[in-house]
GROMACS .gro file of C-alpha atoms in nm:
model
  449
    1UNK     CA    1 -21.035   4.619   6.369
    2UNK     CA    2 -21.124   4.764   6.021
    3UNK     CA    3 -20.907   4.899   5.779
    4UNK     CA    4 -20.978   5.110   5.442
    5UNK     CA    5 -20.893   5.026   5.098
    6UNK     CA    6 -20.549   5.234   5.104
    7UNK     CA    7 -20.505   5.102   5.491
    8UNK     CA    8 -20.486   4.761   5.320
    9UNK     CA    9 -20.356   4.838   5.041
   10UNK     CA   10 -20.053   5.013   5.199
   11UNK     CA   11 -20.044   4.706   5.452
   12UNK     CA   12 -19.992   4.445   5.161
   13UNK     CA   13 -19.735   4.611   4.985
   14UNK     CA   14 -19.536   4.676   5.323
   15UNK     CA   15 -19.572   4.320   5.395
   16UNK     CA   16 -19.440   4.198   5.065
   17UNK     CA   17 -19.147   4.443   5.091
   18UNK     CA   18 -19.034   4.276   5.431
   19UNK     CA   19 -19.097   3.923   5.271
   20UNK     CA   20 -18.785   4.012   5.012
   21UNK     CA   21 -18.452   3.922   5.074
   22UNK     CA   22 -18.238   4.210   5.109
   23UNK     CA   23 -17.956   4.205   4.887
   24UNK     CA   24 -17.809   4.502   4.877
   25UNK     CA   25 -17.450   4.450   5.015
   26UNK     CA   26 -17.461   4.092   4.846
   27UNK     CA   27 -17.306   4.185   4.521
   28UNK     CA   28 -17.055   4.480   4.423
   29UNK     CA   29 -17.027   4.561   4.052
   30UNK     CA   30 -16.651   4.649   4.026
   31UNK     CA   31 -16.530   4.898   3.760
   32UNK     CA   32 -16.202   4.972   3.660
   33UNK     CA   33 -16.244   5.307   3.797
   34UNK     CA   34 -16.373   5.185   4.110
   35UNK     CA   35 -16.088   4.943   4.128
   36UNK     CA   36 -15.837   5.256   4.090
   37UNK     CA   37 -16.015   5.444   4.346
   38UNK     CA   38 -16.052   5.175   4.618
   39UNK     CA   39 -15.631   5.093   4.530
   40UNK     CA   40 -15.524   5.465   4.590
   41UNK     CA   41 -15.674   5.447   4.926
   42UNK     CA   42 -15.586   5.115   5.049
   43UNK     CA   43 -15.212   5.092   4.898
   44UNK     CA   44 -14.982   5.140   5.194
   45UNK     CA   45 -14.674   5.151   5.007
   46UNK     CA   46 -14.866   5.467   4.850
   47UNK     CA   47 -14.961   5.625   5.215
   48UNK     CA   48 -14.582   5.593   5.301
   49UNK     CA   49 -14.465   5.774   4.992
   50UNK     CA   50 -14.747   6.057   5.117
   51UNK     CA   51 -14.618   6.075   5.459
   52UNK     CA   52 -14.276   6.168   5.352
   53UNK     CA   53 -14.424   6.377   5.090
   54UNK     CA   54 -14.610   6.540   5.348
   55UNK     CA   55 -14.280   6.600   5.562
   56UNK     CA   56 -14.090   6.762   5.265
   57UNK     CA   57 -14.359   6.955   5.206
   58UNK     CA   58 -14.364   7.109   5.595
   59UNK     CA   59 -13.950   7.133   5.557
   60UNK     CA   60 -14.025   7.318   5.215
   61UNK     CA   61 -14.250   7.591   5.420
   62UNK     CA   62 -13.987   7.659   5.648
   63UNK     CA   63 -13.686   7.782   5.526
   64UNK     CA   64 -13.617   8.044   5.818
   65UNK     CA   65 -13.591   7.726   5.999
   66UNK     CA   66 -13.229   7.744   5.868
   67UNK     CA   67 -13.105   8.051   6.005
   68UNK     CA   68 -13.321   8.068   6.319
   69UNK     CA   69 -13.115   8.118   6.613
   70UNK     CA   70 -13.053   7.887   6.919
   71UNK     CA   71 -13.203   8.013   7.204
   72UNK     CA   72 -13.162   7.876   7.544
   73UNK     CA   73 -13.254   7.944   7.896
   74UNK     CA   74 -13.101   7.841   8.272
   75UNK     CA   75 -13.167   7.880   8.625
   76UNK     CA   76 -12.953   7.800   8.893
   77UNK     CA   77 -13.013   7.772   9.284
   78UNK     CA   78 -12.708   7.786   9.572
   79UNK     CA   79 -12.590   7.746   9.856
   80UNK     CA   80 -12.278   7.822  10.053
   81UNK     CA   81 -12.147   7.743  10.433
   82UNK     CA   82 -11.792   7.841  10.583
   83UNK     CA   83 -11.706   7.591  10.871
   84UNK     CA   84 -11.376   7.773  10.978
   85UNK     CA   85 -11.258   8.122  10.998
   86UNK     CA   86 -10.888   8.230  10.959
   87UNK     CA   87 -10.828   8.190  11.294
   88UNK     CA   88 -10.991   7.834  11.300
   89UNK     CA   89 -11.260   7.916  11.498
   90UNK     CA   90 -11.601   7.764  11.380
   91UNK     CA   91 -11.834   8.025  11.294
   92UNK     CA   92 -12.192   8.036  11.078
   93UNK     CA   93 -12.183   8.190  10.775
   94UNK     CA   94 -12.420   8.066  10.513
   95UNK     CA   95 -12.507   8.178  10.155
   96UNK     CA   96 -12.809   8.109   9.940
   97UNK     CA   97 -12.805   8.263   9.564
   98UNK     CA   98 -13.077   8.239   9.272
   99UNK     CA   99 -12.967   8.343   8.973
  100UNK     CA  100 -13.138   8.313   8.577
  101UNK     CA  101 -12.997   8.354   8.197
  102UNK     CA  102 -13.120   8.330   7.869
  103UNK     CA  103 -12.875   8.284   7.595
  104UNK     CA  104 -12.922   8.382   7.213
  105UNK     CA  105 -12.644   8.260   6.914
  106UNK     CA  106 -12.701   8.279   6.554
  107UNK     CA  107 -12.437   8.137   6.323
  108UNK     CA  108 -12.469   8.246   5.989
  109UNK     CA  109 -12.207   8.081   5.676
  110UNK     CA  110 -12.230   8.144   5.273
  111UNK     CA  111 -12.427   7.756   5.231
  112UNK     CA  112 -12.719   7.831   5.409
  113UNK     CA  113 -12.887   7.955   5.078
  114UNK     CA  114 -12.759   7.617   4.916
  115UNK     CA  115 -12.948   7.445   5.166
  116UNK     CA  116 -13.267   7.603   5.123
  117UNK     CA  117 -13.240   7.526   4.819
  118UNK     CA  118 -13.195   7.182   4.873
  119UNK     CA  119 -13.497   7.136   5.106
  120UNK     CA  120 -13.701   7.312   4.881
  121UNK     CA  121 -13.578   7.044   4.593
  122UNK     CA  122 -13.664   6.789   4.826
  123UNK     CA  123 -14.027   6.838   4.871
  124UNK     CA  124 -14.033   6.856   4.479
  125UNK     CA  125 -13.850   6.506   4.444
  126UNK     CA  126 -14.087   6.402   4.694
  127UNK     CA  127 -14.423   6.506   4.501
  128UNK     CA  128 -14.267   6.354   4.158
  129UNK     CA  129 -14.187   6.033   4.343
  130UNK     CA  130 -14.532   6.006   4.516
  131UNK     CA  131 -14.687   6.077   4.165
  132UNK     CA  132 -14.513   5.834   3.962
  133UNK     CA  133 -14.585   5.571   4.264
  134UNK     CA  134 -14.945   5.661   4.194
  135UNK     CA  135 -14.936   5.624   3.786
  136UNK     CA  136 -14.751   5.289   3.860
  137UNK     CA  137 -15.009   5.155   4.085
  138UNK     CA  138 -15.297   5.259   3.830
  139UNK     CA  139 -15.073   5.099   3.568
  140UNK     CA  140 -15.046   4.735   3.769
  141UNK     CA  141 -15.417   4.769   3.881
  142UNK     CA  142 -15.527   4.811   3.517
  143UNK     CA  143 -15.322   4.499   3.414
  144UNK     CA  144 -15.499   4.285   3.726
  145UNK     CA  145 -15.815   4.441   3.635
  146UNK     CA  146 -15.791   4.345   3.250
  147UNK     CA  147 -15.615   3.999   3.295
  148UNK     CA  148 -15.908   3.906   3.556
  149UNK     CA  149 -16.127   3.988   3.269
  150UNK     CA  150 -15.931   3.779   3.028
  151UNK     CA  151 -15.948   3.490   3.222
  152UNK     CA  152 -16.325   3.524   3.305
  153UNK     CA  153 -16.358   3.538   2.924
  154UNK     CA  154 -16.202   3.192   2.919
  155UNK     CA  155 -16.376   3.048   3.138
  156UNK     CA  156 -16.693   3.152   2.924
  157UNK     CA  157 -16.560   2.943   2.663
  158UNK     CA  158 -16.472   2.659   2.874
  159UNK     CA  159 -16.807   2.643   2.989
  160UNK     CA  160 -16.916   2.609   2.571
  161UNK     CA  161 -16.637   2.376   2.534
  162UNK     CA  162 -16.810   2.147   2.849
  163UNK     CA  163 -17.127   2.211   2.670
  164UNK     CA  164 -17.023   2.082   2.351
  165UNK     CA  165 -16.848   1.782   2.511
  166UNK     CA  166 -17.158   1.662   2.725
  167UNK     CA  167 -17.376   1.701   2.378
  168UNK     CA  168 -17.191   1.521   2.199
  169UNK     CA  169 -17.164   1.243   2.512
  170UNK     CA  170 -17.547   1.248   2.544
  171UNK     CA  171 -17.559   1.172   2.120
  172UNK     CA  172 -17.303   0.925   2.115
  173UNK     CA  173 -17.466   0.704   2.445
  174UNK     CA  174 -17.812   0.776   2.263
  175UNK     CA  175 -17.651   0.628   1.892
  176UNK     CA  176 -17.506   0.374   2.118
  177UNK     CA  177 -17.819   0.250   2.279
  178UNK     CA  178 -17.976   0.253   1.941
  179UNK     CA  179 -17.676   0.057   1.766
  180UNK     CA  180 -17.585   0.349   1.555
  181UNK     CA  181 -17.209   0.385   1.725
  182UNK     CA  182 -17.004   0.140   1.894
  183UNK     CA  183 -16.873   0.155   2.284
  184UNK     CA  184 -16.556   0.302   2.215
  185UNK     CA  185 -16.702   0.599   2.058
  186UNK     CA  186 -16.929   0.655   2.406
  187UNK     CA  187 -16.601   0.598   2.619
  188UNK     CA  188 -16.393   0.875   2.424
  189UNK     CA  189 -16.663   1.117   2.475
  190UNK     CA  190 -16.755   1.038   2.784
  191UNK     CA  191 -16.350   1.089   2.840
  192UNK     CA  192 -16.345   1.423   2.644
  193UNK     CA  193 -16.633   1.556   2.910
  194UNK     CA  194 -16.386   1.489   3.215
  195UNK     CA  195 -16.145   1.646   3.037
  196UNK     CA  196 -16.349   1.962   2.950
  197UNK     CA  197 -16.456   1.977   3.334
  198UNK     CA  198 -16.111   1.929   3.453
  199UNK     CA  199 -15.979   2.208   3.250
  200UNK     CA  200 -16.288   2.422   3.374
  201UNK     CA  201 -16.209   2.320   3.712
  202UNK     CA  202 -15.856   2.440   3.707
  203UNK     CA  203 -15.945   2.738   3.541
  204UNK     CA  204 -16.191   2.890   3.762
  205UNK     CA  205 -15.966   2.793   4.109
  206UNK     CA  206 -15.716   2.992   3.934
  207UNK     CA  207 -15.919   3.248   3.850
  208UNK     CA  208 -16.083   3.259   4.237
  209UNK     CA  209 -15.751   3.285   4.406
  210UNK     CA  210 -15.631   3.556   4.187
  211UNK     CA  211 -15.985   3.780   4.204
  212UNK     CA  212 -15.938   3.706   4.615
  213UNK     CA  213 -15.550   3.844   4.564
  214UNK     CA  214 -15.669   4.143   4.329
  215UNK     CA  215 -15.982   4.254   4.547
  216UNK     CA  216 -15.781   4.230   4.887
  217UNK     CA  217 -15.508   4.471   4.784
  218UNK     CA  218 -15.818   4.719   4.723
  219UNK     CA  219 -15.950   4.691   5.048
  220UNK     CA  220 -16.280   4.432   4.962
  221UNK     CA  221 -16.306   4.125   5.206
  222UNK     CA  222 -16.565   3.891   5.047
  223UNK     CA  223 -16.800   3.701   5.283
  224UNK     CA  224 -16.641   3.862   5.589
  225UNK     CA  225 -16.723   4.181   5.820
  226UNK     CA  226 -16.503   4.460   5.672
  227UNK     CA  227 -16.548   4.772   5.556
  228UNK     CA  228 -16.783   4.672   5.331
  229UNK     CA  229 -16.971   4.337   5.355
  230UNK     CA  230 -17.024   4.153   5.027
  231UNK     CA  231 -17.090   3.807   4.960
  232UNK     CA  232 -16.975   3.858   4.519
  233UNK     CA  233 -16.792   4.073   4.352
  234UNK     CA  234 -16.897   4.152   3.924
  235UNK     CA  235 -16.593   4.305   3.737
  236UNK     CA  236 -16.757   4.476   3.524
  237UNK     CA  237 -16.536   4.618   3.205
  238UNK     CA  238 -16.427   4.458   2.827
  239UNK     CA  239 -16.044   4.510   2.627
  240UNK     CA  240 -16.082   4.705   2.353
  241UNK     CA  241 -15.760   4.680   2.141
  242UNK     CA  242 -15.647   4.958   1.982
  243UNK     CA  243 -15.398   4.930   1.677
  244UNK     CA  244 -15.116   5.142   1.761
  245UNK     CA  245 -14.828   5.246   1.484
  246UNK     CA  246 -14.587   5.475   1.691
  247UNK     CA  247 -14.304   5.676   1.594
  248UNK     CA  248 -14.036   5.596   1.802
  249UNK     CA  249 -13.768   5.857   1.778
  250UNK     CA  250 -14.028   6.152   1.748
  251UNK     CA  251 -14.176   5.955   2.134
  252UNK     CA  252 -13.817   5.980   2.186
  253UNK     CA  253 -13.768   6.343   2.140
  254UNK     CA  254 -14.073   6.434   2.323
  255UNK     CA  255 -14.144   6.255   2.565
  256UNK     CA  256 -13.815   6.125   2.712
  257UNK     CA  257 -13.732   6.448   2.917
  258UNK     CA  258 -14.074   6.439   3.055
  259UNK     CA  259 -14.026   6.097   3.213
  260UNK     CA  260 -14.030   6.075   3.582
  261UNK     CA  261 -13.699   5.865   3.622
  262UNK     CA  262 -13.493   6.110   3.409
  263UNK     CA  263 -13.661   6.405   3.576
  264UNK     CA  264 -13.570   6.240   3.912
  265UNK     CA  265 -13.211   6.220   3.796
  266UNK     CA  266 -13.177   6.600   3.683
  267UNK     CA  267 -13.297   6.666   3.970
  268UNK     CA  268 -13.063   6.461   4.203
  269UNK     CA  269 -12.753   6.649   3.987
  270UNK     CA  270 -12.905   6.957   4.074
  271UNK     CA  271 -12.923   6.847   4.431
  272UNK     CA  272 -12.537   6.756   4.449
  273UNK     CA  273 -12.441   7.087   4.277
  274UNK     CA  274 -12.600   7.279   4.556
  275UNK     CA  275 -12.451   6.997   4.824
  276UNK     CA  276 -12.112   7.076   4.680
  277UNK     CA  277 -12.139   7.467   4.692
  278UNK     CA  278 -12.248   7.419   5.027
  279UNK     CA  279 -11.973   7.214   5.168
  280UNK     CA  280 -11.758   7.412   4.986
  281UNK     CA  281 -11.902   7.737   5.114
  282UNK     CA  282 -11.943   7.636   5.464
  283UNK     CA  283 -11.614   7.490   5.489
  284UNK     CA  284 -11.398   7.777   5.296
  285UNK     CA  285 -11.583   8.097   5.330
  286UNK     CA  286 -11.570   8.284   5.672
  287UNK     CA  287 -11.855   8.228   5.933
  288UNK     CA  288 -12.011   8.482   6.148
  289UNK     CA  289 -12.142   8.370   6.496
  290UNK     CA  290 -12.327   8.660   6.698
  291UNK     CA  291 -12.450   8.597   7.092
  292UNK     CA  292 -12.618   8.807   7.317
  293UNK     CA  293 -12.672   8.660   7.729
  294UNK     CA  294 -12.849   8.779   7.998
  295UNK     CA  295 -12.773   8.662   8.328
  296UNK     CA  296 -12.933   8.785   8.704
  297UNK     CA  297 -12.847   8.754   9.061
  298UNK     CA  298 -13.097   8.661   9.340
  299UNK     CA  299 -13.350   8.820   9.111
  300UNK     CA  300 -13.162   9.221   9.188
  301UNK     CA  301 -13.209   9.435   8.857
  302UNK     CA  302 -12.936   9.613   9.008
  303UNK     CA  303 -12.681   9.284   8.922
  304UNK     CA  304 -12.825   9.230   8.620
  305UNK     CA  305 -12.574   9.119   8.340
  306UNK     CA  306 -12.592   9.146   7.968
  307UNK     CA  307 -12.300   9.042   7.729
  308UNK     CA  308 -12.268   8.999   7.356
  309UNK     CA  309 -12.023   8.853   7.124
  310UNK     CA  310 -11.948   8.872   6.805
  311UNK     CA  311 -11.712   8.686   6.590
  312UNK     CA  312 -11.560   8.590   6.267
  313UNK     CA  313 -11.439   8.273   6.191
  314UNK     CA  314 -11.158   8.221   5.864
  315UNK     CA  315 -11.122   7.841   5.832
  316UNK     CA  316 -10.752   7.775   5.689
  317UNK     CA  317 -10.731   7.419   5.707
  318UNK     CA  318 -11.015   7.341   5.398
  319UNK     CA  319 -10.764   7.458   5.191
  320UNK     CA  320 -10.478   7.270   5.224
  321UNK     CA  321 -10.494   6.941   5.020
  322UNK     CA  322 -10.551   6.634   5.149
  323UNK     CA  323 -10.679   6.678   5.509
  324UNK     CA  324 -11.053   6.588   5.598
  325UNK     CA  325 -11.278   6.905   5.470
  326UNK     CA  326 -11.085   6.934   5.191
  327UNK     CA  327 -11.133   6.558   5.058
  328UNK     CA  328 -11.534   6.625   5.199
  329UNK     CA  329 -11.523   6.903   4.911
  330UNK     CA  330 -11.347   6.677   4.634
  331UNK     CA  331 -11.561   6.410   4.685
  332UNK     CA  332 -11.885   6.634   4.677
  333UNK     CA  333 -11.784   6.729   4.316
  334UNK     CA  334 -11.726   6.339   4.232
  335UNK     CA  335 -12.062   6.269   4.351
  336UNK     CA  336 -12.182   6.524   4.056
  337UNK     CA  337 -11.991   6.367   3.787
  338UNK     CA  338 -12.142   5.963   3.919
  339UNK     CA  339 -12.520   6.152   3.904
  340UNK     CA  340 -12.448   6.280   3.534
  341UNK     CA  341 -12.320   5.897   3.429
  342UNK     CA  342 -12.607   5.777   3.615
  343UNK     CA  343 -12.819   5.994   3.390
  344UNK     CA  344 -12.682   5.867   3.104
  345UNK     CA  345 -12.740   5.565   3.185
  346UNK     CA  346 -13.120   5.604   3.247
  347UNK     CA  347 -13.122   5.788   2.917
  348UNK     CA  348 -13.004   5.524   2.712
  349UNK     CA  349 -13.234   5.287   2.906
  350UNK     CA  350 -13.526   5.490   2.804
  351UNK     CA  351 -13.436   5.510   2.481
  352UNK     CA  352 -13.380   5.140   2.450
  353UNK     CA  353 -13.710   5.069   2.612
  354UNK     CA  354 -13.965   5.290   2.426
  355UNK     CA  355 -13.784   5.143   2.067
  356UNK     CA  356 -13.807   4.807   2.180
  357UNK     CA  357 -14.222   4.877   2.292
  358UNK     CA  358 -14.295   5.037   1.945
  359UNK     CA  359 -14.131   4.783   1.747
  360UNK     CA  360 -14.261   4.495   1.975
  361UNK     CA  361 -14.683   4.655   1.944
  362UNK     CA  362 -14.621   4.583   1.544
  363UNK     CA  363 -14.556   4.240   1.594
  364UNK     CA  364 -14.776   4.184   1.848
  365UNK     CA  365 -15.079   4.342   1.638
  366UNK     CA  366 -14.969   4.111   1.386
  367UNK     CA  367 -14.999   3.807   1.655
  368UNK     CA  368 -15.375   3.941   1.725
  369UNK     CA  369 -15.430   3.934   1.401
  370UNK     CA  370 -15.302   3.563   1.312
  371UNK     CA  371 -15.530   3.476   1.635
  372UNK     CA  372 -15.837   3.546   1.523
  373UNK     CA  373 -15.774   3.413   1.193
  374UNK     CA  374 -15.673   3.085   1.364
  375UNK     CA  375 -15.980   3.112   1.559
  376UNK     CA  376 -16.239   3.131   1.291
  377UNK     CA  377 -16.064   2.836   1.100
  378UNK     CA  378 -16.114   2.633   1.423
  379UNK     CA  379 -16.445   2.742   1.485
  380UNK     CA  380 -16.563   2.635   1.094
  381UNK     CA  381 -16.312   2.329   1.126
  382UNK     CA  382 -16.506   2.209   1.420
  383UNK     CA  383 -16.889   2.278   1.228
  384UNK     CA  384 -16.762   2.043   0.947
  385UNK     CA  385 -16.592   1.764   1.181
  386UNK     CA  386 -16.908   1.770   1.378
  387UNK     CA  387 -17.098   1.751   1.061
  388UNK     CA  388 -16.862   1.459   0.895
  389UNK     CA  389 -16.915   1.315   1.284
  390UNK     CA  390 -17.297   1.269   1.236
  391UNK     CA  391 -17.279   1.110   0.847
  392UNK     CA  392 -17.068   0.923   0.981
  393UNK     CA  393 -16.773   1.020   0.790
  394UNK     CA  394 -16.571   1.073   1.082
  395UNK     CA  395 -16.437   0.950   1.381
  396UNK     CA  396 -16.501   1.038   1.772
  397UNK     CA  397 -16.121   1.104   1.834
  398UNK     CA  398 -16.101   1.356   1.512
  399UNK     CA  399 -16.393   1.532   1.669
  400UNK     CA  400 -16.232   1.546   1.977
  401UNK     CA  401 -15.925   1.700   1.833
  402UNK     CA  402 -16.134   1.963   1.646
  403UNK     CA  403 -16.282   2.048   1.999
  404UNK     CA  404 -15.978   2.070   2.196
  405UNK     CA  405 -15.838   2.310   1.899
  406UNK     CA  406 -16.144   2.558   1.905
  407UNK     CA  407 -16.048   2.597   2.293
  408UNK     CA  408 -15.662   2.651   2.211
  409UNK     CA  409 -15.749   2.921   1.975
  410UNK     CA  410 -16.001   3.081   2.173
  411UNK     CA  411 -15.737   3.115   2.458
  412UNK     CA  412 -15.489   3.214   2.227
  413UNK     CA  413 -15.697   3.501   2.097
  414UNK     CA  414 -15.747   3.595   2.452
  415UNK     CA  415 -15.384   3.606   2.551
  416UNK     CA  416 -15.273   3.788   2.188
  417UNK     CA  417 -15.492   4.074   2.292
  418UNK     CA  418 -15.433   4.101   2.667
  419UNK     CA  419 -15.091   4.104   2.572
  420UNK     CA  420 -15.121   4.339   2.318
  421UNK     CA  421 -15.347   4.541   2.557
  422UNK     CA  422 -15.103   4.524   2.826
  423UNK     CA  423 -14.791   4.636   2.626
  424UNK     CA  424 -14.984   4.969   2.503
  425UNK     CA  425 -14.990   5.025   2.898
  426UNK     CA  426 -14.607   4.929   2.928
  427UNK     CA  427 -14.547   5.178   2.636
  428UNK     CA  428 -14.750   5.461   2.803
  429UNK     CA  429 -14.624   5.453   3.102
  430UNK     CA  430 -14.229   5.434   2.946
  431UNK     CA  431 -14.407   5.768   2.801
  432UNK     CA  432 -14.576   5.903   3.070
  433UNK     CA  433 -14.878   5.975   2.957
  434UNK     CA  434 -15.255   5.858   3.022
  435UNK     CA  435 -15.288   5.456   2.827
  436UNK     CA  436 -15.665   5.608   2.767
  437UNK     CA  437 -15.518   5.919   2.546
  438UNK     CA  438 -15.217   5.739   2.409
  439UNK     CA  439 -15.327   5.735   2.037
  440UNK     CA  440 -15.405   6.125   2.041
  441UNK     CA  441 -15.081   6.179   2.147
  442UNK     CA  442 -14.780   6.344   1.891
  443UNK     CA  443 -14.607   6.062   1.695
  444UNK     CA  444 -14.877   5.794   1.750
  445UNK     CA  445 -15.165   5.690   1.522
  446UNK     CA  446 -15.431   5.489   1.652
  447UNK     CA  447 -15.731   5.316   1.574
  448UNK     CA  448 -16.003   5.066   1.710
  449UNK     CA  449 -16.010   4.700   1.556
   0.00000   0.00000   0.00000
């Protein structure tokens, strides 16, 4: 069989694309706004909070619900047979009946408007509760999603570290071979390598286990059939400090109101205010019940029945101190005062919290800053010990000290700013507000370093 130039040409290339391995589900590159996506879905804790949100919400659309009146419906079948007569003779009188009703009663009392109230309050608790759930999950999943970052970052350096260490073997068992250095210089490196692998080792099983933890509570199964099938994950994403001088009292002043826990609280006083009106309102006011039956008879229009009632109800014993309903009522207002401690507490919590964040980021900037200052005299210490090494000036173990102190700097830089990093998110979310827009915001000033 012949083929034409494009026949073959088009055969080739379609051979050559079935000859490459198909890789598409092999890696995922993992944002941080993936990560938040693929958490919000997956969280359970977060689709429990929305079911009950979803319930208050169906309460909160119903209000008539509360004064909708019971209705109820009966039938009834039978049957009747007199064995004796007055004269005790036997005789065979039977009796079958049918008979229906349907029954209507609506109560009405002076809480029922208290208690709307109160469901509609409770879908609105509900929403602020499922929202702050939300802005805490985003707030842990950007502290995994950093720290796994961190730690990746360290094991870059660990890797240079190893590098270093199996140069400077590889010199010393060359200089040794050539009489330059003697045996216990090639031992002590060749030591200093195991240690650099060992620490590299430990680092990245760490570092495994906790990428496996983070990527499982969003929903990604590496090297398994799940939802989605991939054999590595790439967390893709870099900290980028910000230096952040905030005002404290003027965060204080605006922002504390806003925050969801003291929001929740005013909201829970409101709550028992209208609890209390109600009991007290249902228990002391009078109560109007109104009914209305029909009943039939064999299914006759003619002995068809239809009654209605209508009465008023004056409850005297609420009143009188000390019995049941009137202790329900006292300890409805108690329950009022306790929520207004309880939101004094939560205020002064606040307070203490967002003055101990803001004084904390000035020292901590101050730690960054030391940190890399440590870090380049480590990195210049090491260049001349590793200089003085090869004249000859100095000694294998000196080396290895200037080694081991370039990695202990580099990891302390990396922990200064992810700590940093994570107590800007600590401060925003004692704030409220987005960590991405939190040096815009009134009474902080902000700036890249």
């Amino acid at each position: 069989m012949k083929y034409g130039l494009w026949q073959r040409v088009f055969l080739v290339v379609f051979l050559c694309l079935l000859c490459l391995p198909f890789s598409g589900a092999d890696e995922l590159t993992l944002t941080l706004d993936d990560a938040l996506i693929r958490a919000l879905e997956h969280n359970l804790s977060l689709k429990k909070n929305l079911i009950d949100l979803s319930s208050a919400e169906y309460s909160a659309n119903r209000l008539w619900s509360e004064i909708f009146p019971s209705i109820s419906g009966n039938v009834s079948a039978g049957y009747s047979s007199a064995l004796f007569s007055g004269d005790g003779f036997v005789v065979n009188e039977q009796g079958r009946s049918l008979g229906a009703g349907l029954g209507i009663t609506l109560g009405l009392n002076a809480g029922i408007p208290y208690a709307m109230r109160n469901i509609r309050l409770a879908y609105q608790s509900s929403l602020l509760k499922y929202e702050d759930a939300r802005n805490q999950l985003a707030i842990q999943i950007t502290k995994n999603f950093y720290g796994l970052i961190a730690e990746r970052n360290n094991l870059d350096y660990l890797v240079d570290i190893l590098n270093l260490a199996e140069r400077q073997y590889e010199r010393n068992r060359v200089a040794f071979n050539n009489g330059l250095v003697g045996e216990l210089a090639v031992m002590q490196s060749r030591l200093g390598v195991e240690n650099a692998r060992y620490n590299l080792s430990a680092a990245n099983s760490a570092y495994v286990t906790r990428k496996g933890e983070f990527l499982a509570s969003l929903g990604i199964m590496q090297d398994t059939q799940a939802s989605l099938e991939v054999k590595e994950v790439k967390i893709e994403g870099k900290i980028e400090n910000i230096r952040i001088e905030a005002d404290a009292e003027m965060l204080i002043r605006e922002y504390l109101p806003k925050r969801p826990d003291i929001v929740s609280r005013h909201q829970e006083i409101t709550r028992l205010e209208h609890a209390e009106k109600q009991s007290a309102l249902s228990a002391r006011a009078p109560s109007l019940s109104l009914s209305a039956e029909w009943s039939a008879r064999d299914f006759d229009p003619f002995t068809d029945t239809v009654t209605g009632t209508a009465r008023v109800s004056i409850p005297i014993d609420p009143w009188i101190p000390g019995t049941g309903k009137n202790q329900t009522i006292r300890n409805a207002k108690l329950s009022v005062e306790k929520a207004m401690l309880d939101l004094k507490i939560a205020e002064d919590a606040a307070i203490t919290q967002i003055r101990s964040l803001a004084a904390n980021l000035r020292n901590s900037w101050d730690s960054v800053e030391i940190a890399r200052l440590s870090l380049g005299v480590a990195e210049r210490s090491y260049e001349l010990t590793e200089q003085g090494f090869r004249n000859g000036a100095v000694e294998s173990l000196t080396l290895e000290d200037a080694r081991n102190n370039l990695a202990n700097a580099r990891q302390r830089l990396l922990q200064s700013e992810l700590s940093y990093f994570n107590m800007t998110l600590d401060l925003s979310a004692a704030l409220n507000v987005d960590w991405k827009d939190l040096n815009t915001i009134p009474g902080v000033s902000g700036e890249k370093k």
